[in-house]
Tab-separated table of N, CA, C and O in Angstrom:
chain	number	residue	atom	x	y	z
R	19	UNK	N	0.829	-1.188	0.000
R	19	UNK	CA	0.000	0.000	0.000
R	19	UNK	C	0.872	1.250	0.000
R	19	UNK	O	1.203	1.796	1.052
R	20	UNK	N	1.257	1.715	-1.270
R	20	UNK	CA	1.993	3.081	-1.353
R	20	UNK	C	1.461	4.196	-0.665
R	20	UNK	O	2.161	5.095	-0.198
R	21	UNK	N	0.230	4.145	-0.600
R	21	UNK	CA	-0.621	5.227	-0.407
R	21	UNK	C	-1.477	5.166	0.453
R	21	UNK	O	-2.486	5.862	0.338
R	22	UNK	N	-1.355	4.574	1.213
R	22	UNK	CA	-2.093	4.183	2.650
R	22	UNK	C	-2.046	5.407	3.347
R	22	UNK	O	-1.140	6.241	3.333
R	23	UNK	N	-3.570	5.438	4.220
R	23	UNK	CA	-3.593	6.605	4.776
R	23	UNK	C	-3.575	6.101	6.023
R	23	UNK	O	-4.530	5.342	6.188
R	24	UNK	N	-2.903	6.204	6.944
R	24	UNK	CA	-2.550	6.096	8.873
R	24	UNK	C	-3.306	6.960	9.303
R	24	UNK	O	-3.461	7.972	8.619
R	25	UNK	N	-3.967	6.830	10.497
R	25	UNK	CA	-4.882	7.716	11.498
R	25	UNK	C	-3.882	9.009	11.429
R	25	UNK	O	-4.250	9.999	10.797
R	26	UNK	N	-2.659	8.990	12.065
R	26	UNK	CA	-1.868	10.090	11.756
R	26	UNK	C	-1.267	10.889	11.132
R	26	UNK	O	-0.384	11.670	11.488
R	27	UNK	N	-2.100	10.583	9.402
R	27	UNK	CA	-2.030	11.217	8.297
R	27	UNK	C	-2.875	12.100	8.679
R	27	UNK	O	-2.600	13.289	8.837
R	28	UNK	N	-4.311	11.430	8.912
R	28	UNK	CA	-5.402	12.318	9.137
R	28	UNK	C	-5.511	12.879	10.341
R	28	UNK	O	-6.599	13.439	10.478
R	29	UNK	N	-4.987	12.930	11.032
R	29	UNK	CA	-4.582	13.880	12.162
R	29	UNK	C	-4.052	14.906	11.476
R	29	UNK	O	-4.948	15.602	10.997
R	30	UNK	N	-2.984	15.288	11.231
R	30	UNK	CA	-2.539	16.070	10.585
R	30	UNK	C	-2.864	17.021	8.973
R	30	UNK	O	-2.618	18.148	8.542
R	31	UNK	N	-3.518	15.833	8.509
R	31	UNK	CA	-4.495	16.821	7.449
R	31	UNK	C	-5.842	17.607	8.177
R	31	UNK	O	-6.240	18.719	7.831
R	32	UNK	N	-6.409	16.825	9.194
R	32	UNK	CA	-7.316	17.734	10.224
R	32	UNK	C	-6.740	18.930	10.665
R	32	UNK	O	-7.341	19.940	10.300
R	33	UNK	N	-5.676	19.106	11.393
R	33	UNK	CA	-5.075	19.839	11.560
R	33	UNK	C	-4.446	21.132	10.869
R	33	UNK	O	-4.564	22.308	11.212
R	34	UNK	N	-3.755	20.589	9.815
R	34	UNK	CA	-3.109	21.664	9.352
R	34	UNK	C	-3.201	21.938	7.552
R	34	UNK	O	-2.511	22.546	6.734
R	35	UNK	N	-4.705	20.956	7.498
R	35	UNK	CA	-5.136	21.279	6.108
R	35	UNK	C	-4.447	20.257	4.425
R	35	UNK	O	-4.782	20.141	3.246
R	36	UNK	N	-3.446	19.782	5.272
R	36	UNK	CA	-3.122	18.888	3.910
R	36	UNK	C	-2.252	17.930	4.192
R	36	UNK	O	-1.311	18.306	4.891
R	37	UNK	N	-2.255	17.003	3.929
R	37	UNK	CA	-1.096	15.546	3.745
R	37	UNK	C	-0.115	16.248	4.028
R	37	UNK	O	0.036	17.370	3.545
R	38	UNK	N	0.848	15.615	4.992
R	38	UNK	CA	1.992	15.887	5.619
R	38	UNK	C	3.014	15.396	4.686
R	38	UNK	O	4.032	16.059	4.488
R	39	UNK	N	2.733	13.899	3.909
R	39	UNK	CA	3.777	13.497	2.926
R	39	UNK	C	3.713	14.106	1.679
R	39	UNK	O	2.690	14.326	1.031
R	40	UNK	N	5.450	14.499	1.222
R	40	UNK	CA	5.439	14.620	-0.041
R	40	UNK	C	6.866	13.930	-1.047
R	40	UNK	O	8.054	13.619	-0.962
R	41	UNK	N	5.866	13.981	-1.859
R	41	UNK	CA	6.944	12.738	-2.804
R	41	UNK	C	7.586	13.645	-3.896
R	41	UNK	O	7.450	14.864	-3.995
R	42	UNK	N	8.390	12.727	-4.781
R	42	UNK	CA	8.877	13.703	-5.520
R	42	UNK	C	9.699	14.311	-4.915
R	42	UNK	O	9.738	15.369	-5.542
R	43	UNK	N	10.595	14.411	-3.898
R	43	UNK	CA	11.757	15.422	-3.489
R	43	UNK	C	13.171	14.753	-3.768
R	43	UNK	O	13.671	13.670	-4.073
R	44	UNK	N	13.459	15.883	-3.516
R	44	UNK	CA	15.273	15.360	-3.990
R	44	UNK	C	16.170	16.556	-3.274
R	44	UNK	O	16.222	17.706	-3.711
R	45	UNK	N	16.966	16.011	-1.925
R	45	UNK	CA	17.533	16.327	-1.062
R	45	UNK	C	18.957	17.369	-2.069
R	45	UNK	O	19.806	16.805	-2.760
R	46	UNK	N	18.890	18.554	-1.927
R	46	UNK	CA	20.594	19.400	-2.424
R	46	UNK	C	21.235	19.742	-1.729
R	46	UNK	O	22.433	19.844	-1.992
R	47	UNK	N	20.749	20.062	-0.574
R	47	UNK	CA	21.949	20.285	0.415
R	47	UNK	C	21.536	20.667	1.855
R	47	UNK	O	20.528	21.233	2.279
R	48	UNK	N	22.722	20.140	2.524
R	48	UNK	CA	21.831	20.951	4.157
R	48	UNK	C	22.270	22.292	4.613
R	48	UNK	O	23.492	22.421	4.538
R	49	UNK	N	21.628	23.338	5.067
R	49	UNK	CA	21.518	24.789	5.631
R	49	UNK	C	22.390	24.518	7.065
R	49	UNK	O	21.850	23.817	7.921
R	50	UNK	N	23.398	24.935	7.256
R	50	UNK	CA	23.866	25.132	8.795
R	50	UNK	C	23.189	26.190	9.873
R	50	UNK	O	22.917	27.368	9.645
R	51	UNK	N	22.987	25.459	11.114
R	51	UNK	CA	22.011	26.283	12.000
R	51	UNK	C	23.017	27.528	12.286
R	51	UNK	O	24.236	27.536	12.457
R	52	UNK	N	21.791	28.873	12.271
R	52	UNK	CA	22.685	29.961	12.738
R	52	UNK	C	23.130	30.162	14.095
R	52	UNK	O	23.688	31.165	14.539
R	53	UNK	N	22.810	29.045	14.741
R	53	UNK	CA	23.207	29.179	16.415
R	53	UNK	C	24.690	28.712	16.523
R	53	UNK	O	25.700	29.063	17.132
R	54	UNK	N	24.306	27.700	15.589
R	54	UNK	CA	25.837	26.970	15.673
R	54	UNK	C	26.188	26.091	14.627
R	54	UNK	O	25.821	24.918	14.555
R	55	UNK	N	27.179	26.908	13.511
R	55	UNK	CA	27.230	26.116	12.104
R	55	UNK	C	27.774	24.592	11.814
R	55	UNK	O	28.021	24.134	10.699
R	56	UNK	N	27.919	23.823	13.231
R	56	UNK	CA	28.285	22.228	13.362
R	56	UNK	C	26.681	21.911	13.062
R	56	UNK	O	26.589	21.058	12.180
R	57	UNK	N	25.431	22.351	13.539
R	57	UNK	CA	24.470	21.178	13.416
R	57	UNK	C	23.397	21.932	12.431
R	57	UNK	O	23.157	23.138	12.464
R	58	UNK	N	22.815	20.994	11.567
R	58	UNK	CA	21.858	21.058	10.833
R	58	UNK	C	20.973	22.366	11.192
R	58	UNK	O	20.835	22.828	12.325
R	59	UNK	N	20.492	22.789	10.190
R	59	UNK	CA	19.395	24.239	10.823
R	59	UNK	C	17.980	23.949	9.648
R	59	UNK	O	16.773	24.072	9.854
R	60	UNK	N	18.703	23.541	8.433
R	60	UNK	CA	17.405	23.345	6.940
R	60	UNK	C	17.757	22.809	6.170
R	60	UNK	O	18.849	23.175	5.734
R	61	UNK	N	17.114	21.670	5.537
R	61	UNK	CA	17.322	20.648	4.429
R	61	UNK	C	16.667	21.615	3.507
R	61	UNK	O	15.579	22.188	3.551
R	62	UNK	N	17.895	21.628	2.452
R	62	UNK	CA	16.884	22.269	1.209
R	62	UNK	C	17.394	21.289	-0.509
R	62	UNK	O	18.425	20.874	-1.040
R	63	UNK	N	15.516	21.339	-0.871
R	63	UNK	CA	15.494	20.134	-1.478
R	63	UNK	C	14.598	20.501	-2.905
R	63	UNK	O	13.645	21.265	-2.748
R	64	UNK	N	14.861	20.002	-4.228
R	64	UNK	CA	14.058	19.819	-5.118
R	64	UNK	C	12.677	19.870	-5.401
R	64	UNK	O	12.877	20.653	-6.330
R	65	UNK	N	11.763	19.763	-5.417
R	65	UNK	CA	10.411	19.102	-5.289
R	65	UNK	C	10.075	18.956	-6.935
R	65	UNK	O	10.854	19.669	-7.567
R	66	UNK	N	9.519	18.529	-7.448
R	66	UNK	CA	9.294	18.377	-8.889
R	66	UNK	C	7.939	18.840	-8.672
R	66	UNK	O	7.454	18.947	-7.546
R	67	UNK	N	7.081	19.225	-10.173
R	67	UNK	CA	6.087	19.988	-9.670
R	67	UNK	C	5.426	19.907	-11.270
R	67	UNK	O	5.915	19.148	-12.107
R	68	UNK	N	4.367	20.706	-11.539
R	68	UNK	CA	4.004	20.301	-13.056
R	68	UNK	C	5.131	21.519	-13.798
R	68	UNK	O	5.605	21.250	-14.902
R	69	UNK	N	5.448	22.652	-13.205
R	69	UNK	CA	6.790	23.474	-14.135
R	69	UNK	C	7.569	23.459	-13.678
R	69	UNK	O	8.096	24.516	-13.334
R	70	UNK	N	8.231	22.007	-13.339
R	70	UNK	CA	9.507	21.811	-13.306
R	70	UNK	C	10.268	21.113	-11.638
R	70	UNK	O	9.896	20.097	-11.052
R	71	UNK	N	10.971	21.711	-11.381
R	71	UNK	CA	11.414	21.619	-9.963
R	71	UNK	C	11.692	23.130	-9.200
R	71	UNK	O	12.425	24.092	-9.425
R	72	UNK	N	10.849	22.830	-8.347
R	72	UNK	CA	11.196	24.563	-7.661
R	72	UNK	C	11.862	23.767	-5.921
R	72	UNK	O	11.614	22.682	-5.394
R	73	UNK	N	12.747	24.926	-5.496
R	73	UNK	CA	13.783	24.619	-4.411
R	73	UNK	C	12.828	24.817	-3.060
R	73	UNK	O	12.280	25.897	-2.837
R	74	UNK	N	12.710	23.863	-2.336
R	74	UNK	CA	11.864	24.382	-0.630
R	74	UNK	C	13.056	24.115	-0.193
R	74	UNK	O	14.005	23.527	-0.713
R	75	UNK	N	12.839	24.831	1.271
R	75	UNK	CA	13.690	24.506	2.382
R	75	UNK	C	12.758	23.894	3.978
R	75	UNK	O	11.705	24.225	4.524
R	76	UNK	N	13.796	22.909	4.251
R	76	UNK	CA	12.938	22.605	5.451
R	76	UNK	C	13.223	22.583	6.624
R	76	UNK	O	13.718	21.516	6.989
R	77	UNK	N	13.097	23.416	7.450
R	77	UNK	CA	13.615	23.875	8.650
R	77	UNK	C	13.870	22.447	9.526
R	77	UNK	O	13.055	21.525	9.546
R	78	UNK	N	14.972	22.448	10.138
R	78	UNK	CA	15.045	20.888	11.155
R	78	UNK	C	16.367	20.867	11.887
R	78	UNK	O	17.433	21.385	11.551
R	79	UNK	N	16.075	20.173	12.938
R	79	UNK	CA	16.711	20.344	14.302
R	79	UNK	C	17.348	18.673	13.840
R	79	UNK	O	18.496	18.337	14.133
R	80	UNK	N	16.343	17.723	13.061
R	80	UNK	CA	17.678	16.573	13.337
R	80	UNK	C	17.521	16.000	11.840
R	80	UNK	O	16.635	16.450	11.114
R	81	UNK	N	18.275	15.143	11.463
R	81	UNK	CA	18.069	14.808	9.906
R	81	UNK	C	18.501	13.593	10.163
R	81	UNK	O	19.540	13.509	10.817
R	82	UNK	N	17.786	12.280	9.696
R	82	UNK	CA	18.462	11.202	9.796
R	82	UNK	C	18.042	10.453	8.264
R	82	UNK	O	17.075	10.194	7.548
R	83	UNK	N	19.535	10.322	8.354
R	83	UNK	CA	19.991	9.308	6.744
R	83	UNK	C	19.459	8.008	6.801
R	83	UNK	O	19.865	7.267	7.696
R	84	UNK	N	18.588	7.590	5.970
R	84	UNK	CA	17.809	5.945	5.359
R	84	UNK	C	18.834	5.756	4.038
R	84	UNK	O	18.733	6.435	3.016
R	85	UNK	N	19.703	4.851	4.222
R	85	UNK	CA	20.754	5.074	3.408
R	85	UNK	C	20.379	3.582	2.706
R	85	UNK	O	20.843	3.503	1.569
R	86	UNK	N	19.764	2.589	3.070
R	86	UNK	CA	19.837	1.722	2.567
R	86	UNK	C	20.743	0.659	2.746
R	86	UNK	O	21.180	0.088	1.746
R	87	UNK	N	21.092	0.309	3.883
R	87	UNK	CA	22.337	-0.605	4.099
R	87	UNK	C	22.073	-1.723	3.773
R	87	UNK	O	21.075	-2.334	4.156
R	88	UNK	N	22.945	-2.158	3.006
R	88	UNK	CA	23.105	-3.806	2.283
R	88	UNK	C	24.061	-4.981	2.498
R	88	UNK	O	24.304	-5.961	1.794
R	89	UNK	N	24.593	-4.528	3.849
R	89	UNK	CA	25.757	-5.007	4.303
R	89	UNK	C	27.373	-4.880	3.858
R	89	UNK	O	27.504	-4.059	2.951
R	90	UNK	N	28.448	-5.411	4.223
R	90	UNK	CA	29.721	-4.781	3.924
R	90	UNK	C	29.950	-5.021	2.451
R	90	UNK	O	29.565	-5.911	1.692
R	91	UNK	N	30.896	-3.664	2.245
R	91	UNK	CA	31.628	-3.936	0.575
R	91	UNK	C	32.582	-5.233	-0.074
R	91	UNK	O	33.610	-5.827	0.250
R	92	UNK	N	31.908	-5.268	-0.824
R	92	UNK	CA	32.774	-6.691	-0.858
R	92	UNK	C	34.228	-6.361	-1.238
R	92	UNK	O	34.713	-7.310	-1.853
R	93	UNK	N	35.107	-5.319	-1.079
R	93	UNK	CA	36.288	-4.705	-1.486
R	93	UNK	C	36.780	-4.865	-0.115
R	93	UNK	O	37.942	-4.658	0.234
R	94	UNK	N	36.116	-5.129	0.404
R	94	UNK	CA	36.169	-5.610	2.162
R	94	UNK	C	36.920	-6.927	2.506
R	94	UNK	O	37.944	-7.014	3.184
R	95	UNK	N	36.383	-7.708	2.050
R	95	UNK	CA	36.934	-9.546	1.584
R	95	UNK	C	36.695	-9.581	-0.073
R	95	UNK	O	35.705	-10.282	-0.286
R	96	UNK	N	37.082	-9.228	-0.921
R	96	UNK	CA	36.872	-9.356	-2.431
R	96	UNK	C	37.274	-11.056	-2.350
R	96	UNK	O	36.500	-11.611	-3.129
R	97	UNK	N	38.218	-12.124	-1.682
R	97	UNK	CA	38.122	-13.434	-1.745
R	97	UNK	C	37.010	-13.827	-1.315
R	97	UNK	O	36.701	-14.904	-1.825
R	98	UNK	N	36.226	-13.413	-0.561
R	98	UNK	CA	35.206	-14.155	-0.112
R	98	UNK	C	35.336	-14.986	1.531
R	98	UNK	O	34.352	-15.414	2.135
R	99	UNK	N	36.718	-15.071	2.019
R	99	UNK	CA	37.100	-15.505	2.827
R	99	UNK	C	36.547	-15.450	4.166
R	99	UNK	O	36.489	-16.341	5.015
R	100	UNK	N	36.168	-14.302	4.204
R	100	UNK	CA	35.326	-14.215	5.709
R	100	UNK	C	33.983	-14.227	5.750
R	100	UNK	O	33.190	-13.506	5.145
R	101	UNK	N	33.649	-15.730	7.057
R	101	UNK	CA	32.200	-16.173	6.798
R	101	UNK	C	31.117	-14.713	7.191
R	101	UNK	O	31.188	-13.796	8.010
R	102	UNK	N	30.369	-15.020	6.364
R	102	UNK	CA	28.677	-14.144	6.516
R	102	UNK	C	27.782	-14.564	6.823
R	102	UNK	O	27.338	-15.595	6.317
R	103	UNK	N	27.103	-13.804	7.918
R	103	UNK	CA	25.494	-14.272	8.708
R	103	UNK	C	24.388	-14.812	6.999
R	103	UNK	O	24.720	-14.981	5.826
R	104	UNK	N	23.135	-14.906	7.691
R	104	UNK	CA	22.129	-14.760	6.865
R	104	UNK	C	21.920	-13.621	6.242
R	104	UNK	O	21.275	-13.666	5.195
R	105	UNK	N	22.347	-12.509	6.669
R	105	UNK	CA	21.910	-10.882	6.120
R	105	UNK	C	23.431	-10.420	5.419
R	105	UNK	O	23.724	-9.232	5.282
R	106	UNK	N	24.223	-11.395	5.057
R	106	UNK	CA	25.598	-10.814	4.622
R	106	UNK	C	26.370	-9.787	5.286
R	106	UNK	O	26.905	-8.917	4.599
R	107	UNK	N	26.494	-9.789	6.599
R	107	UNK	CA	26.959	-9.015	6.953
R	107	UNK	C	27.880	-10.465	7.996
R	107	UNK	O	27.449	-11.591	8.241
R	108	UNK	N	29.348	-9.775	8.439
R	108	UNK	CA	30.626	-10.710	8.460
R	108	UNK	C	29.821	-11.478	10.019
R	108	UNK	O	29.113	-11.057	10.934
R	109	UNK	N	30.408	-12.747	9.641
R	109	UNK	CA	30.023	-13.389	11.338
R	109	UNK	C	30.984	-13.211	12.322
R	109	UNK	O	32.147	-13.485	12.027
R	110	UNK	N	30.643	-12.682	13.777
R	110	UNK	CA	31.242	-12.480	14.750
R	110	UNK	C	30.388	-13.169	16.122
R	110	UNK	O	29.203	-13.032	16.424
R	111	UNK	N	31.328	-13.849	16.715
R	111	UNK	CA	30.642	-13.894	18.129
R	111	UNK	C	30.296	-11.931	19.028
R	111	UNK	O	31.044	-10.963	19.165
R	112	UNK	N	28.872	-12.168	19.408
R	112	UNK	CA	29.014	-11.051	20.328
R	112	UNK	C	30.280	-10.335	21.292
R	112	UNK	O	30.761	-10.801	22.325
R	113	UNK	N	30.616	-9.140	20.642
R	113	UNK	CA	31.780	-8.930	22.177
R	113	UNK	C	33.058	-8.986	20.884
R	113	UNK	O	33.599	-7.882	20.822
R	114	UNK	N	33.546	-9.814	20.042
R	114	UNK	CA	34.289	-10.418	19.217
R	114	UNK	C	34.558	-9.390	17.787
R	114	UNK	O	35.276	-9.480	16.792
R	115	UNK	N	33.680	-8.512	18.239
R	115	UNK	CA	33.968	-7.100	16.729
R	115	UNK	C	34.799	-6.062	16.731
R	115	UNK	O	34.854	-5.313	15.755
């Protein structure tokens, strides 16, 4: 269900008038906070649109990366030599990493 609506969609369209999700974006760069230029202050991002792509910015205190992890590079062991769990990622006893 791509498009499933959660009670807390509609909370928030009650609220503040429209779907909280939007698709179509494409992350360009992050804004440094003016308090303190080490942490994030605004993601500003693409949006595609019917003329084109116009730039939003989105104000935010934390940003966390969905990067997609697929387990280690195989440039890592390119022989193959070191055993792998079920999820390809290297086997270690707990404590042992």
């Amino acid at each position: 269900d791509t498009y499933r609506v959660d009670y807390a969609h509609s909370e928030v369209k009650a609220l503040h008038g429209r779907d909280p999700r939007e698709y179509l974006v494409v992350t360009k760069h992050f804004k440094p906070s003016a308090e303190d230029p080490s942490r994030v202050g605004a993601v500003v991002a693409a949006q595609a649109n019917t003329e084109g792509a116009a730039l939003v910015e989105y104000p935010a205190e934390l940003v966390v990366l969905a990067m997609g992890f697929t387990g280690p590079d195989k440039v890592v062991d390119p022989q193959g030599l070191l055993a792998r769990d079920q999820n390809s990622n290297f086997k270690a006893d707990y404590g042992e990493y």
